[in-house]
């Protein structure tokens, strides 16, 4: 019997694999978190399948997301990336990746982490929204706190849509449809479900 999936997952083999193996799995590894943030930044204005097609090239060009190495890229190395065909050659996104690596290195030096920054903002537990949030205004309010924190630290290109996609990808938000086989596999059975009433209260608190 064919497994039921989120509609977007059937667009290509790349999307199917990403959906079934990675999307929405709670992630705490610092380098992987930075990688996913970077890929979401590169996605802006593009289809996710396009980003997955370039994933291996982006990973190689950015030295497997070794933060210290990226943060020390010279002007020449940066300009070489602008011409690197393995990448989505958007100068602003490349610049953001390098600058974000510098911010994250500084964060580590202060004893903090991207993992703690992101997960502590959402009470350290996945939030079960199962694809119900589609209104841009709701997304903006939901991501308000994390966007403000990240921008305040100096992270670049971390607007509401990018931040929300990042939260989906690393499992802070479980946005698999209720009918999707991955929803049941990833839902936190120990946690209280986020009901519509609780979520409405959360948004209200964010606005106030």
mmCIF file of C-alpha atoms in Angstrom:
data_model
loop_
_atom_site.group_PDB
_atom_site.id
_atom_site.type_symbol
_atom_site.label_atom_id
_atom_site.label_comp_id
_atom_site.label_asym_id
_atom_site.label_seq_id
_atom_site.Cartn_x
_atom_site.Cartn_y
_atom_site.Cartn_z
ATOM 1 C CA UNK A 1 0.000 0.000 0.000
ATOM 2 C CA UNK A 2 1.374 3.399 -1.006
ATOM 3 C CA UNK A 3 2.237 5.623 1.938
ATOM 4 C CA UNK A 4 0.417 8.944 2.116
ATOM 5 C CA UNK A 5 2.662 11.979 2.110
ATOM 6 C CA UNK A 6 2.508 15.757 2.146
ATOM 7 C CA UNK A 7 1.562 16.901 -1.364
ATOM 8 C CA UNK A 8 4.811 18.754 -2.047
ATOM 9 C CA UNK A 9 6.909 15.629 -1.449
ATOM 10 C CA UNK A 10 5.868 13.914 -4.679
ATOM 11 C CA UNK A 11 7.336 16.517 -7.031
ATOM 12 C CA UNK A 12 10.686 14.755 -7.508
ATOM 13 C CA UNK A 13 12.822 11.944 -6.135
ATOM 14 C CA UNK A 14 14.939 14.541 -4.295
ATOM 15 C CA UNK A 15 11.893 15.999 -2.584
ATOM 16 C CA UNK A 16 10.600 12.541 -1.696
ATOM 17 C CA UNK A 17 13.867 11.525 -0.051
ATOM 18 C CA UNK A 18 14.188 14.802 1.833
ATOM 19 C CA UNK A 19 10.592 14.596 3.039
ATOM 20 C CA UNK A 20 10.848 10.963 4.147
ATOM 21 C CA UNK A 21 14.273 11.141 5.793
ATOM 22 C CA UNK A 22 14.993 14.673 6.966
ATOM 23 C CA UNK A 23 12.210 17.262 6.955
ATOM 24 C CA UNK A 24 10.858 17.879 10.432
ATOM 25 C CA UNK A 25 13.294 15.633 12.281
ATOM 26 C CA UNK A 26 14.412 17.441 15.475
ATOM 27 C CA UNK A 27 17.972 18.606 14.885
ATOM 28 C CA UNK A 28 20.481 19.779 17.493
ATOM 29 C CA UNK A 29 23.844 19.396 15.761
ATOM 30 C CA UNK A 30 25.346 22.863 15.406
ATOM 31 C CA UNK A 31 26.902 22.381 11.990
ATOM 32 C CA UNK A 32 23.761 20.784 10.576
ATOM 33 C CA UNK A 33 21.653 23.621 11.980
ATOM 34 C CA UNK A 34 23.883 26.139 10.238
ATOM 35 C CA UNK A 35 23.674 24.147 7.025
ATOM 36 C CA UNK A 36 19.877 24.091 7.113
ATOM 37 C CA UNK A 37 19.722 27.810 7.863
ATOM 38 C CA UNK A 38 22.008 28.438 4.903
ATOM 39 C CA UNK A 39 19.959 26.261 2.548
ATOM 40 C CA UNK A 40 16.779 28.049 3.609
ATOM 41 C CA UNK A 41 18.464 31.397 2.919
ATOM 42 C CA UNK A 42 19.463 30.168 -0.522
ATOM 43 C CA UNK A 43 15.886 29.035 -1.170
ATOM 44 C CA UNK A 44 14.397 32.553 -1.004
ATOM 45 C CA UNK A 45 12.610 33.114 -4.313
ATOM 46 C CA UNK A 46 13.357 29.604 -5.548
ATOM 47 C CA UNK A 47 11.773 26.155 -5.431
ATOM 48 C CA UNK A 48 13.101 23.869 -2.702
ATOM 49 C CA UNK A 49 13.837 21.214 -5.315
ATOM 50 C CA UNK A 50 16.275 23.651 -6.930
ATOM 51 C CA UNK A 51 18.119 24.085 -3.627
ATOM 52 C CA UNK A 52 18.318 20.318 -3.141
ATOM 53 C CA UNK A 53 19.780 20.012 -6.641
ATOM 54 C CA UNK A 54 22.588 22.354 -5.564
ATOM 55 C CA UNK A 55 22.931 20.981 -2.017
ATOM 56 C CA UNK A 56 26.075 18.928 -2.625
ATOM 57 C CA UNK A 57 27.743 21.820 -4.427
ATOM 58 C CA UNK A 58 26.824 24.333 -1.732
ATOM 59 C CA UNK A 59 28.118 21.967 0.939
ATOM 60 C CA UNK A 60 31.435 21.469 -0.868
ATOM 61 C CA UNK A 61 31.884 25.169 -1.666
ATOM 62 C CA UNK A 62 31.351 26.064 1.986
ATOM 63 C CA UNK A 63 33.817 23.429 3.243
ATOM 64 C CA UNK A 64 31.159 21.110 4.659
ATOM 65 C CA UNK A 65 29.912 24.033 6.760
ATOM 66 C CA UNK A 66 32.994 24.220 8.938
ATOM 67 C CA UNK A 67 32.239 27.493 10.706
ATOM 68 C CA UNK A 68 35.788 28.562 11.498
ATOM 69 C CA UNK A 69 36.897 28.060 7.910
ATOM 70 C CA UNK A 70 33.946 29.941 6.413
ATOM 71 C CA UNK A 71 34.317 32.825 8.863
ATOM 72 C CA UNK A 72 37.889 33.333 7.688
ATOM 73 C CA UNK A 73 37.210 33.379 3.942
ATOM 74 C CA UNK A 74 39.249 36.091 2.265
ATOM 75 C CA UNK A 75 37.889 38.621 -0.208
ATOM 76 C CA UNK A 76 39.418 36.545 -2.999
ATOM 77 C CA UNK A 77 37.737 33.367 -1.766
ATOM 78 C CA UNK A 78 34.428 35.205 -1.508
ATOM 79 C CA UNK A 79 34.743 36.486 -5.067
ATOM 80 C CA UNK A 80 35.589 32.989 -6.284
ATOM 81 C CA UNK A 81 32.322 31.774 -4.783
ATOM 82 C CA UNK A 82 30.458 34.370 -6.836
ATOM 83 C CA UNK A 83 31.685 32.507 -9.938
ATOM 84 C CA UNK A 84 31.402 28.952 -8.595
ATOM 85 C CA UNK A 85 28.963 26.971 -10.750
ATOM 86 C CA UNK A 86 28.370 24.514 -7.926
ATOM 87 C CA UNK A 87 26.430 27.263 -6.149
ATOM 88 C CA UNK A 88 23.296 29.286 -6.639
ATOM 89 C CA UNK A 89 25.382 32.336 -7.511
ATOM 90 C CA UNK A 90 23.507 35.004 -5.613
ATOM 91 C CA UNK A 91 26.046 37.423 -4.131
ATOM 92 C CA UNK A 92 23.813 38.546 -1.261
ATOM 93 C CA UNK A 93 23.116 34.954 -0.178
ATOM 94 C CA UNK A 94 26.780 34.014 -0.379
ATOM 95 C CA UNK A 95 27.719 37.099 1.639
ATOM 96 C CA UNK A 96 25.042 36.264 4.215
ATOM 97 C CA UNK A 97 26.426 32.749 4.666
ATOM 98 C CA UNK A 98 29.925 34.045 5.360
ATOM 99 C CA UNK A 99 28.712 36.769 7.710
ATOM 100 C CA UNK A 100 26.392 34.352 9.523
ATOM 101 C CA UNK A 101 29.330 32.005 10.093
ATOM 102 C CA UNK A 102 31.204 34.895 11.733
ATOM 103 C CA UNK A 103 28.214 35.628 13.964
ATOM 104 C CA UNK A 104 27.926 31.984 14.971
ATOM 105 C CA UNK A 105 31.643 31.718 15.772
ATOM 106 C CA UNK A 106 31.279 34.745 18.050
ATOM 107 C CA UNK A 107 28.200 33.178 19.617
ATOM 108 C CA UNK A 108 30.172 30.022 20.391
ATOM 109 C CA UNK A 109 32.995 32.059 21.875
ATOM 110 C CA UNK A 110 30.495 33.617 24.279
ATOM 111 C CA UNK A 111 29.361 30.162 25.391
ATOM 112 C CA UNK A 112 26.091 30.151 23.460
ATOM 113 C CA UNK A 113 24.874 28.091 20.508
ATOM 114 C CA UNK A 114 22.434 28.249 17.629
ATOM 115 C CA UNK A 115 20.822 25.134 19.042
ATOM 116 C CA UNK A 116 20.031 26.809 22.353
ATOM 117 C CA UNK A 117 19.004 30.070 20.702
ATOM 118 C CA UNK A 118 16.436 28.379 18.493
ATOM 119 C CA UNK A 119 15.039 25.641 20.709
ATOM 120 C CA UNK A 120 14.875 27.687 23.929
ATOM 121 C CA UNK A 121 12.738 30.258 22.134
ATOM 122 C CA UNK A 122 10.134 27.530 21.646
ATOM 123 C CA UNK A 123 10.341 25.852 25.067
ATOM 124 C CA UNK A 124 12.725 23.112 23.893
ATOM 125 C CA UNK A 125 9.913 20.987 22.418
ATOM 126 C CA UNK A 126 8.555 20.441 18.887
ATOM 127 C CA UNK A 127 5.361 22.314 18.125
ATOM 128 C CA UNK A 128 2.678 20.320 16.378
ATOM 129 C CA UNK A 129 1.049 22.539 13.732
ATOM 130 C CA UNK A 130 0.563 19.871 10.998
ATOM 131 C CA UNK A 131 0.554 22.354 8.120
ATOM 132 C CA UNK A 132 -2.158 24.643 9.464
ATOM 133 C CA UNK A 133 -0.214 27.907 9.369
ATOM 134 C CA UNK A 134 -0.386 29.489 5.919
ATOM 135 C CA UNK A 135 -1.267 33.122 6.628
ATOM 136 C CA UNK A 136 1.861 35.323 6.223
ATOM 137 C CA UNK A 137 0.680 37.515 9.123
ATOM 138 C CA UNK A 138 0.501 34.500 11.436
ATOM 139 C CA UNK A 139 3.920 33.329 10.292
ATOM 140 C CA UNK A 140 5.345 36.784 10.954
ATOM 141 C CA UNK A 141 3.957 36.803 14.491
ATOM 142 C CA UNK A 142 5.002 33.203 15.167
ATOM 143 C CA UNK A 143 8.613 33.920 14.157
ATOM 144 C CA UNK A 144 8.759 37.429 15.627
ATOM 145 C CA UNK A 145 10.831 36.535 18.696
ATOM 146 C CA UNK A 146 13.395 34.348 16.918
ATOM 147 C CA UNK A 147 13.752 36.782 14.003
ATOM 148 C CA UNK A 148 14.393 39.659 16.383
ATOM 149 C CA UNK A 149 16.962 37.680 18.354
ATOM 150 C CA UNK A 150 18.836 36.511 15.280
ATOM 151 C CA UNK A 151 18.846 39.917 13.616
ATOM 152 C CA UNK A 152 19.967 41.481 16.888
ATOM 153 C CA UNK A 153 22.965 39.156 16.955
ATOM 154 C CA UNK A 154 23.855 40.103 13.392
ATOM 155 C CA UNK A 155 22.456 37.201 11.370
ATOM 156 C CA UNK A 156 21.575 38.240 7.822
ATOM 157 C CA UNK A 157 18.589 37.366 5.593
ATOM 158 C CA UNK A 158 16.548 35.850 8.407
ATOM 159 C CA UNK A 159 13.079 37.186 7.661
ATOM 160 C CA UNK A 160 9.834 35.529 8.785
ATOM 161 C CA UNK A 161 9.424 33.173 5.819
ATOM 162 C CA UNK A 162 13.036 31.976 5.953
ATOM 163 C CA UNK A 163 12.894 31.543 9.731
ATOM 164 C CA UNK A 164 9.655 29.586 9.581
ATOM 165 C CA UNK A 165 10.995 27.292 6.849
ATOM 166 C CA UNK A 166 14.112 26.795 8.982
ATOM 167 C CA UNK A 167 11.983 25.853 12.001
ATOM 168 C CA UNK A 168 10.057 23.358 9.863
ATOM 169 C CA UNK A 169 13.219 21.800 8.481
ATOM 170 C CA UNK A 170 14.869 21.247 11.882
ATOM 171 C CA UNK A 171 11.783 19.907 13.612
ATOM 172 C CA UNK A 172 10.945 22.818 15.900
ATOM 173 C CA UNK A 173 7.649 22.762 14.019
ATOM 174 C CA UNK A 174 6.105 19.465 12.916
ATOM 175 C CA UNK A 175 4.256 20.570 9.781
ATOM 176 C CA UNK A 176 3.628 17.191 8.212
ATOM 177 C CA UNK A 177 -0.046 16.828 7.335
ATOM 178 C CA UNK A 178 -2.087 14.721 9.732
ATOM 179 C CA UNK A 179 -2.601 12.175 6.960
ATOM 180 C CA UNK A 180 1.137 11.955 6.166
ATOM 181 C CA UNK A 181 2.861 8.836 7.483
ATOM 182 C CA UNK A 182 5.734 10.960 8.796
ATOM 183 C CA UNK A 183 3.439 12.981 11.042
ATOM 184 C CA UNK A 184 2.782 10.031 13.316
ATOM 185 C CA UNK A 185 6.449 9.044 13.296
ATOM 186 C CA UNK A 186 7.632 12.499 14.353
ATOM 187 C CA UNK A 187 4.894 13.743 16.654
ATOM 188 C CA UNK A 188 6.154 14.142 20.220
ATOM 189 C CA UNK A 189 3.902 11.699 22.055
ATOM 190 C CA UNK A 190 5.175 12.897 25.441
ATOM 191 C CA UNK A 191 4.263 16.513 24.805
ATOM 192 C CA UNK A 192 0.906 18.183 25.140
ATOM 193 C CA UNK A 193 -0.539 18.763 21.662
ATOM 194 C CA UNK A 194 -0.741 22.377 20.564
ATOM 195 C CA UNK A 195 -4.451 22.939 20.152
ATOM 196 C CA UNK A 196 -5.934 25.744 18.105
ATOM 197 C CA UNK A 197 -6.839 27.510 21.357
ATOM 198 C CA UNK A 198 -3.314 27.280 22.757
ATOM 199 C CA UNK A 199 -1.825 28.463 19.496
ATOM 200 C CA UNK A 200 -4.211 31.431 19.349
ATOM 201 C CA UNK A 201 -3.090 32.362 22.870
ATOM 202 C CA UNK A 202 0.571 32.107 21.812
ATOM 203 C CA UNK A 203 -0.018 34.468 18.883
ATOM 204 C CA UNK A 204 -1.900 36.868 21.156
ATOM 205 C CA UNK A 205 1.035 36.978 23.580
ATOM 206 C CA UNK A 206 3.445 37.589 20.717
ATOM 207 C CA UNK A 207 1.405 40.531 19.479
ATOM 208 C CA UNK A 208 0.933 42.113 22.899
#
